[in-house]
Amino acid sequence: MPSKLEGHEHPLGKGTFLEGLPCDVCDRFYRDGLSRDLSFQDGFSCDECNFLVHTKCIYVFNILETTKHPSHDGHCVRLRTTGAPDHTDPKCHICGKKTKRLLYHCSICNLSLDIGCMVDALCSGSQLNMPWHYHPLLMLDVGNYMRCEVCGKPGKYGYCCPRCWMMVHEKCASVFDSTEITDSCHARHSLKLLTEGAPGYTDLKCHLCGKDTGNILYHCDICKFNLDMVCAIKHHRQHKVIPAALSNMKVHDHTLTLIPRLMPFVCDGCGEKGDRSPYVCFKCDLMFFHQECARLPRAIDINRHDHRVSYKYPLGPGEWRCEICLKDIDWSYGAYSCSLCPNYTVHSRCATRKRVWDGIELDGIPEEVEDIEPFKRNYDNTITHFAHEHNMTLNKDGVAIEESILCGGCVCPIGSDTFYNCSECSFILHETCANLPKKKRHFLSPKPLSLFLNKDNEGFCCACCLRCCEGFMYTDGSDTYDLLCSSITMPLIHGSHPHPLLYLEEDYYGDREACQG
């Protein structure tokens, strides 16, 4: 996410506008139903001048900042993002419409042109006509904000239609050589290439993955079947076919068969509803599985529990609650449970989320008991702490010491708390800090966290609160967390709210909400 866009003087913040975004570039407004594309909800906004722009419309900033228009010879027009100057006519000198904040302007002639007229001029002057699209195209570097309609990856350089908000990488254009394909996921009929979006009479999403099909897709008008380009390339051109049948799965003993069509079902693997292309077991009275749930792992570690959890179907009679989302679990479906903690259960989807599970399957790997004790007790009642080279003695006097003396672990005054001190140097630790485990699992990272002491006062920052870390801190090998953040437990009980609070990552609930504290 850039802090600035070329041509706009203020920093811009990125967000998702569920109620619609009145873009200063185009006239598409998602709330008014003028666009079926959910990407028109995403955009950038400027708090200082109320400038708004769809993410897909940022390509405008990649067109020349200063350019010419065929109806205005002699002078160049320059891109502005703050509207027409006060002393000039705000209407476009070609179409007569009132210009938006984003426009092209000639400061010599006080002439203004809206983006639509400038785009029309650029397209009309283009000689790049392709048989697979009905508008002239431009070869542009559209940056990272417009995705290729074929491969789904960020833009950069490719064929661009500013009128359709469409971009295709030059290397991906070869897909249009095959205007009709036969794919294993829909073997009954051939699929025809469409470049104007899915027809209105069908579901607008891919029948396999459930994602928006965009402008370019393969379609069967007999079965109303849609296949987006990402699935088409992955399964048809790269021969990475979705298996028509799955066997030897971790979560089921029988062979599962893919049903590539729209159909409502409840997944036996996770208990949630689905609406397309499930795997089905015909031997078990039509057990249904989401495509991802058919491949659920059997045994995993999650960052909300110290022990390994294993998949169990069915969970079994009882009143069960997911320890991550705190919602009830229907015992007749599958879920994850801990063999050592009889009441610990987690929804299948919650347990295998990206920020909860590290992606490593542990089925068949024996569980090792790690030594997480931070120190060893010596015969002379001293301890040898892993973070200090000398033996330390426990002080239980409870007498307050100088406020200037700080704990080497939490870097806070020792005060009247019980502490360990070193007789050979000035190192001192609160008893609670000395007892911090060397390893722990925490909701902030899917990987195990290891405790270490920042002896050299290197410039570590907590990946959660962004404050500088001193003394003890936990790390997962890439990110570092201070003691305060890594000590928070879930669910959080906070005095400002009567109910338990959950930690939800941004990829779980979408755009960040405003803090109510």
XYZ file of N, CA and C in Angstrom, residues 76-243:
504
model
N 0.033 21.289 -23.412
C -0.182 20.021 -22.717
C -1.187 20.227 -21.584
N -1.862 19.176 -21.253
C -2.761 19.194 -20.090
C -2.130 18.329 -19.000
N -2.309 18.757 -17.758
C -1.659 18.088 -16.629
C -2.716 17.490 -15.703
N -2.405 16.315 -15.159
C -3.309 15.639 -14.236
C -3.371 16.392 -12.909
N -4.599 16.632 -12.419
C -4.830 17.260 -11.123
C -5.731 16.355 -10.295
N -5.528 16.365 -8.969
C -6.363 15.548 -8.082
C -7.154 16.392 -7.089
N -7.118 17.691 -7.246
C -7.812 18.574 -6.303
C -8.910 19.382 -7.001
N -9.347 18.925 -8.171
C -10.412 19.625 -8.878
C -9.903 20.788 -9.704
N -10.808 21.357 -10.481
C -10.448 22.509 -11.304
C -10.168 23.723 -10.426
N -9.222 24.573 -10.803
C -8.950 25.789 -10.021
C -10.208 26.637 -9.858
N -10.286 27.365 -8.739
C -11.492 28.129 -8.412
C -11.860 29.150 -9.487
N -10.892 29.731 -10.156
C -11.176 30.813 -11.095
C -11.517 30.292 -12.482
N -11.657 28.961 -12.642
C -11.932 28.406 -13.968
C -13.275 27.707 -13.997
N -13.755 27.437 -15.219
C -15.011 26.722 -15.420
C -14.790 25.255 -15.048
N -15.541 24.708 -14.072
C -15.312 23.325 -13.642
C -15.841 22.280 -14.610
N -16.539 22.710 -15.666
C -17.115 21.749 -16.601
C -16.071 21.314 -17.628
N -16.221 20.060 -18.067
C -15.344 19.534 -19.109
C -15.616 20.279 -20.413
N -14.564 20.731 -21.097
C -14.727 21.520 -22.308
C -15.103 20.686 -23.516
N -15.223 19.361 -23.335
C -15.638 18.510 -24.457
C -17.059 17.999 -24.261
N -17.337 17.341 -23.114
C -18.658 16.741 -22.910
C -19.598 17.643 -22.119
N -19.082 18.684 -21.478
C -19.918 19.617 -20.739
C -20.292 19.158 -19.343
N -19.870 17.946 -18.929
C -20.176 17.472 -17.583
C -19.260 18.138 -16.564
N -19.755 18.257 -15.354
C -18.944 18.820 -14.293
C -17.822 17.858 -13.958
N -16.599 18.336 -13.935
C -15.452 17.477 -13.670
C -15.398 17.084 -12.202
N -14.725 15.962 -11.943
C -14.524 15.497 -10.573
C -13.204 16.067 -10.043
N -12.796 15.572 -8.897
C -11.531 16.043 -8.325
C -10.348 15.648 -9.206
N -10.474 14.517 -9.887
C -9.401 14.079 -10.767
C -9.742 14.500 -12.193
N -8.872 15.282 -12.810
C -9.118 15.782 -14.158
C -7.794 16.194 -14.785
N -7.851 16.482 -16.068
C -6.695 17.068 -16.764
C -6.995 18.547 -17.007
N -5.977 19.383 -16.831
C -6.199 20.824 -16.895
C -5.029 21.515 -17.601
N -5.376 22.516 -18.412
C -4.368 23.359 -19.047
C -4.358 24.703 -18.325
N -3.259 25.016 -17.651
C -3.186 26.241 -16.859
C -3.067 27.483 -17.734
N -2.673 27.309 -19.006
C -2.528 28.461 -19.901
C -3.895 28.878 -20.444
N -4.677 27.909 -20.862
C -5.998 28.195 -21.455
C -7.133 28.045 -20.467
N -6.816 27.634 -19.219
C -7.859 27.347 -18.227
C -8.885 26.355 -18.753
N -8.398 25.352 -19.469
C -9.263 24.340 -20.067
C -9.213 23.080 -19.209
N -10.378 22.485 -18.981
C -10.471 21.279 -18.156
C -11.049 20.127 -18.971
N -10.522 18.937 -18.749
C -11.002 17.726 -19.415
C -11.207 16.647 -18.360
N -12.385 16.001 -18.378
C -12.585 14.936 -17.399
C -11.875 13.662 -17.843
N -11.761 12.729 -16.923
C -10.997 11.510 -17.179
C -11.610 10.701 -18.310
N -12.953 10.648 -18.366
C -13.616 9.869 -19.409
C -13.258 10.346 -20.798
N -13.244 11.657 -21.001
C -12.907 12.198 -22.318
C -11.439 11.966 -22.647
N -10.575 12.044 -21.655
C -9.162 11.787 -21.899
C -8.937 10.318 -22.254
N -9.636 9.422 -21.559
C -9.519 7.993 -21.864
C -10.029 7.704 -23.266
N -11.164 8.317 -23.638
C -11.696 8.123 -24.989
C -10.697 8.575 -26.038
N -10.027 9.684 -25.779
C -9.050 10.192 -26.741
C -7.863 9.247 -26.867
N -7.394 8.715 -25.734
C -6.271 7.785 -25.770
C -6.641 6.505 -26.506
N -7.855 6.012 -26.243
C -8.284 4.769 -26.886
C -8.522 4.966 -28.381
N -9.114 6.098 -28.755
C -9.399 6.333 -30.175
C -8.115 6.487 -30.984
N -7.051 6.940 -30.322
C -5.785 7.085 -31.026
C -4.968 5.809 -31.057
N -5.446 4.778 -30.340
C -4.709 3.522 -30.310
C -5.009 2.691 -31.548
N -3.988 2.070 -32.095
C -4.153 1.166 -33.231
C -4.079 -0.299 -32.786
N -4.132 -0.517 -31.470
C -3.991 -1.865 -30.940
C -5.375 -2.508 -30.821
N -5.827 -3.106 -31.898
C -7.134 -3.761 -31.919
C -6.919 -5.273 -31.907
N -7.499 -5.919 -30.899
C -7.360 -7.364 -30.753
C -8.703 -8.032 -31.031
N -8.700 -9.192 -31.701
C -9.965 -9.854 -32.040
C -10.768 -10.301 -30.836
N -10.103 -10.418 -29.667
C -10.801 -10.913 -28.492
C -11.392 -9.806 -27.627
N -11.272 -8.541 -28.058
C -11.889 -7.460 -27.282
C -12.439 -6.399 -28.219
N -13.549 -5.809 -27.847
C -14.288 -4.922 -28.732
C -13.875 -3.466 -28.621
N -12.921 -3.105 -27.729
C -12.399 -1.743 -27.638
C -10.927 -1.743 -28.031
N -10.414 -0.645 -28.569
C -8.962 -0.530 -28.761
C -8.257 -0.600 -27.409
N -7.079 -1.200 -27.393
C -6.350 -1.423 -26.150
C -5.100 -0.559 -26.094
N -4.615 -0.338 -24.874
C -3.367 0.379 -24.654
C -2.377 -0.587 -24.011
N -1.096 -0.429 -24.324
C -0.060 -1.175 -23.625
C 0.454 -0.285 -22.501
N 0.147 -0.661 -21.248
C 0.452 0.189 -20.103
C 1.085 -0.614 -18.981
N 1.862 0.084 -18.156
C 2.267 -0.437 -16.867
C 1.229 0.045 -15.865
N 0.320 -0.838 -15.465
C -0.798 -0.429 -14.611
C -0.462 -0.548 -13.126
N 0.788 -0.839 -12.786
C 1.171 -0.925 -11.381
C 0.703 -2.229 -10.755
N 0.513 -2.206 -9.443
C 0.176 -3.436 -8.713
C -1.289 -3.515 -8.315
N -2.113 -2.603 -8.802
C -3.462 -2.515 -8.260
C -4.540 -3.052 -9.194
N -4.236 -3.295 -10.445
C -5.181 -3.917 -11.358
C -4.636 -5.305 -11.689
N -5.446 -6.318 -11.482
C -4.989 -7.688 -11.684
C -5.326 -8.183 -13.088
N -4.461 -9.052 -13.577
C -4.660 -9.649 -14.894
C -5.934 -10.491 -14.871
N -6.786 -10.314 -15.868
C -8.041 -11.046 -15.935
C -7.832 -12.531 -16.222
N -6.646 -12.891 -16.687
C -6.384 -14.282 -17.043
C -5.745 -15.042 -15.894
N -4.614 -14.541 -15.380
C -3.891 -15.283 -14.339
C -4.212 -14.814 -12.931
N -4.838 -13.641 -12.790
C -5.214 -13.137 -11.470
C -4.101 -12.490 -10.697
N -2.899 -12.386 -11.273
C -1.766 -11.791 -10.578
C -1.709 -10.284 -10.826
N -1.016 -9.534 -9.935
C -0.963 -8.071 -10.093
C -0.437 -7.661 -11.456
N -0.879 -6.457 -11.869
C -0.712 -6.002 -13.229
C 0.667 -5.867 -13.799
N 1.324 -4.746 -13.524
C 2.543 -4.359 -14.245
C 2.196 -4.126 -15.711
N 2.976 -4.673 -16.637
C 2.843 -4.313 -18.043
C 1.897 -5.279 -18.757
N 0.995 -4.723 -19.578
C 0.092 -5.585 -20.329
C -0.914 -4.802 -21.127
N -1.829 -5.541 -21.772
C -2.918 -4.934 -22.535
C -3.936 -4.359 -21.553
N -4.303 -3.115 -21.759
C -5.232 -2.464 -20.836
C -6.374 -1.825 -21.624
N -7.604 -2.061 -21.148
C -8.769 -1.363 -21.680
C -9.293 -0.441 -20.593
N -9.001 0.861 -20.663
C -9.463 1.776 -19.612
C -10.975 1.892 -19.537
N -11.668 1.571 -20.627
C -13.123 1.668 -20.612
C -13.763 0.522 -19.832
N -13.118 -0.604 -19.823
C -13.673 -1.790 -19.162
C -12.972 -2.122 -17.853
N -11.981 -1.342 -17.448
C -11.215 -1.644 -16.247
C -10.626 -3.063 -16.347
N -10.067 -3.367 -17.485
C -9.572 -4.715 -17.744
C -8.105 -4.666 -18.142
N -7.312 -5.624 -17.648
C -5.913 -5.735 -18.014
C -5.570 -7.202 -18.216
N -4.782 -7.472 -19.268
C -4.303 -8.825 -19.552
C -2.812 -8.745 -19.821
N -2.026 -9.536 -19.077
C -0.595 -9.582 -19.350
C -0.339 -9.987 -20.802
N 0.702 -9.435 -21.369
C 1.039 -9.791 -22.748
C 1.307 -11.287 -22.871
N 1.965 -11.855 -21.869
C 2.274 -13.279 -21.912
C 1.036 -14.148 -21.702
N -0.027 -13.569 -21.126
C -1.245 -14.344 -20.863
C -2.229 -14.282 -22.025
N -1.985 -13.416 -23.011
C -2.938 -13.226 -24.102
C -3.061 -14.461 -24.983
N -2.113 -15.394 -24.864
C -2.178 -16.610 -25.683
C -3.385 -17.465 -25.342
N -4.007 -17.199 -24.181
C -5.187 -17.966 -23.809
C -6.319 -17.772 -24.820
N -6.304 -16.644 -25.511
C -7.384 -16.360 -26.454
C -7.233 -17.135 -27.755
N -6.127 -17.870 -27.885
C -5.997 -18.764 -29.035
C -6.969 -19.932 -28.934
N -7.398 -20.232 -27.695
C -8.358 -21.324 -27.477
C -9.685 -20.727 -27.042
N -10.528 -20.449 -27.979
C -11.829 -19.852 -27.648
C -12.823 -20.893 -27.163
N -12.434 -22.172 -27.214
C -13.312 -23.241 -26.756
C -12.442 -24.378 -26.223
N -12.726 -24.849 -25.024
C -11.940 -25.923 -24.423
C -12.872 -26.998 -23.872
N -12.319 -28.166 -23.647
C -13.002 -29.245 -22.929
C -12.197 -29.528 -21.685
N -12.820 -29.406 -20.528
C -12.108 -29.551 -19.264
C -12.675 -30.734 -18.494
N -11.810 -31.396 -17.735
C -12.222 -32.590 -16.989
C -13.275 -32.290 -15.935
N -13.329 -31.033 -15.464
C -14.316 -30.686 -14.445
C -15.710 -30.496 -15.034
N -15.788 -30.446 -16.364
C -17.085 -30.318 -17.031
C -16.969 -31.021 -18.390
N -16.903 -32.342 -18.318
C -16.590 -33.135 -19.507
C -17.773 -33.292 -20.463
N -18.979 -33.006 -20.005
C -20.152 -33.247 -20.861
C -20.184 -32.324 -22.066
N -19.824 -31.056 -21.873
C -19.897 -30.073 -22.958
C -18.616 -29.256 -22.992
N -18.338 -28.671 -24.118
C -17.187 -27.774 -24.220
C -17.527 -26.438 -23.573
N -16.478 -25.720 -23.173
C -16.624 -24.414 -22.532
C -16.156 -23.337 -23.501
N -16.964 -22.289 -23.657
C -16.648 -21.211 -24.591
C -16.072 -20.012 -23.853
N -15.116 -19.349 -24.478
C -14.481 -18.176 -23.882
C -15.390 -16.960 -23.989
N -15.626 -16.284 -22.847
C -16.388 -15.032 -22.814
C -15.463 -13.923 -22.319
N -15.612 -12.730 -22.880
C -14.756 -11.607 -22.482
C -15.557 -10.424 -21.944
N -16.852 -10.605 -21.738
C -17.693 -9.519 -21.223
C -18.358 -9.892 -19.910
N -17.767 -10.826 -19.184
C -18.331 -11.230 -17.904
C -19.334 -12.354 -18.052
N -19.695 -12.950 -16.915
C -20.653 -14.052 -16.914
C -22.040 -13.543 -17.280
N -22.823 -14.330 -18.023
C -24.190 -13.914 -18.374
C -25.043 -13.726 -17.131
N -26.017 -12.849 -17.235
C -26.861 -12.548 -16.088
C -27.733 -13.691 -15.643
N -27.950 -14.700 -16.494
C -28.830 -15.796 -16.130
C -28.131 -16.868 -15.279
N -26.854 -16.703 -15.009
C -26.111 -17.720 -14.267
C -25.498 -17.125 -13.007
N -25.000 -18.000 -12.153
C -24.250 -17.560 -10.983
C -22.987 -16.859 -11.459
N -22.698 -15.703 -10.882
C -21.612 -14.870 -11.387
C -20.243 -15.298 -10.905
N -20.176 -16.360 -10.117
C -18.898 -16.814 -9.580
C -18.502 -18.146 -10.214
N -17.224 -18.448 -10.092
C -16.704 -19.707 -10.623
C -17.375 -20.870 -9.905
N -17.821 -21.865 -10.685
C -18.519 -22.998 -10.092
C -17.582 -23.939 -9.335
N -16.265 -23.768 -9.505
C -15.314 -24.613 -8.784
C -14.801 -23.950 -7.515
N -14.232 -22.741 -7.644
C -13.578 -22.101 -6.489
C -14.467 -21.091 -5.782
N -15.554 -20.653 -6.421
C -16.470 -19.707 -5.780
C -16.038 -18.263 -5.835
N -14.940 -17.953 -6.543
C -14.483 -16.574 -6.654
C -15.143 -15.880 -7.840
N -15.147 -14.539 -7.807
C -15.750 -13.776 -8.893
C -15.024 -14.075 -10.208
N -15.792 -14.297 -11.265
C -15.187 -14.692 -12.542
C -14.523 -13.535 -13.269
N -14.897 -12.298 -12.959
C -14.323 -11.163 -13.684
C -14.882 -11.061 -15.094
N -14.156 -10.356 -15.947
C -14.629 -10.125 -17.314
C -14.406 -11.320 -18.229
N -13.343 -12.066 -17.990
C -12.956 -13.140 -18.895
C -13.121 -14.478 -18.201
N -13.817 -15.411 -18.837
C -14.084 -16.713 -18.245
C -14.444 -17.707 -19.337
N -14.506 -18.975 -18.978
C -15.047 -20.017 -19.844
C -16.426 -20.394 -19.320
N -17.359 -20.662 -20.267
C -18.771 -20.798 -19.889
C -19.450 -21.866 -20.737
N -20.331 -22.620 -20.100
C -21.207 -23.567 -20.802
C -22.622 -23.039 -20.726
N -23.183 -22.642 -21.876
C -24.526 -22.059 -21.855
C -25.619 -23.111 -21.722
N -25.265 -24.391 -21.848
C -26.258 -25.446 -21.662
C -26.470 -25.710 -20.174
N -25.369 -25.807 -19.444
C -25.427 -26.107 -18.013
C -25.303 -24.858 -17.138
N -25.123 -23.685 -17.761
C -24.906 -22.438 -17.025
C -23.688 -22.551 -16.109
N -22.656 -23.210 -16.606
C -21.461 -23.509 -15.830
C -20.380 -22.474 -16.128
N -19.757 -21.900 -15.070
C -18.699 -20.906 -15.226
C -17.382 -21.438 -14.673
N -16.303 -21.153 -15.379
C -14.958 -21.515 -14.933
C -14.081 -20.275 -15.075
N -13.575 -19.752 -13.942
C -12.757 -18.541 -14.050
C -11.396 -18.880 -14.652
N -10.655 -17.847 -15.040
C -9.422 -18.068 -15.783
C -8.339 -18.696 -14.918
N -8.323 -18.376 -13.633
C -7.318 -18.977 -12.766
C -7.493 -20.490 -12.713
N -8.737 -20.938 -12.542
C -9.010 -22.383 -12.522
C -8.769 -23.001 -13.899
N -9.152 -22.286 -14.959
C -8.977 -22.819 -16.308
C -7.504 -23.044 -16.628
N -6.657 -22.082 -16.256
C -5.229 -22.205 -16.536
C -4.612 -23.284 -15.648
N -5.001 -23.285 -14.388
C -4.418 -24.239 -13.451
C -4.799 -25.671 -13.819
N -6.059 -25.861 -14.210
C -6.539 -27.224 -14.417
C -6.398 -27.685 -15.868
N -6.601 -26.771 -16.809
C -6.599 -27.179 -18.211
C -5.226 -27.026 -18.853
N -4.607 -25.859 -18.682
C -3.349 -25.600 -19.383
C -2.142 -26.133 -18.622
N -2.180 -26.060 -17.287
C -1.057 -26.554 -16.508
C -1.259 -28.006 -16.061
N -2.389 -28.594 -16.450
C -2.694 -29.992 -16.164
C -2.705 -30.290 -14.662
N -3.022 -29.259 -13.867
C -3.196 -29.458 -12.431
C -4.686 -29.640 -12.162
N -5.179 -30.774 -12.585
C -6.614 -31.017 -12.582
C -7.101 -31.275 -11.156
N -8.271 -30.713 -10.811
C -8.912 -31.092 -9.560
C -9.299 -32.557 -9.690
N -8.822 -33.420 -8.811
C -9.104 -34.849 -8.959
C -10.598 -35.134 -8.949
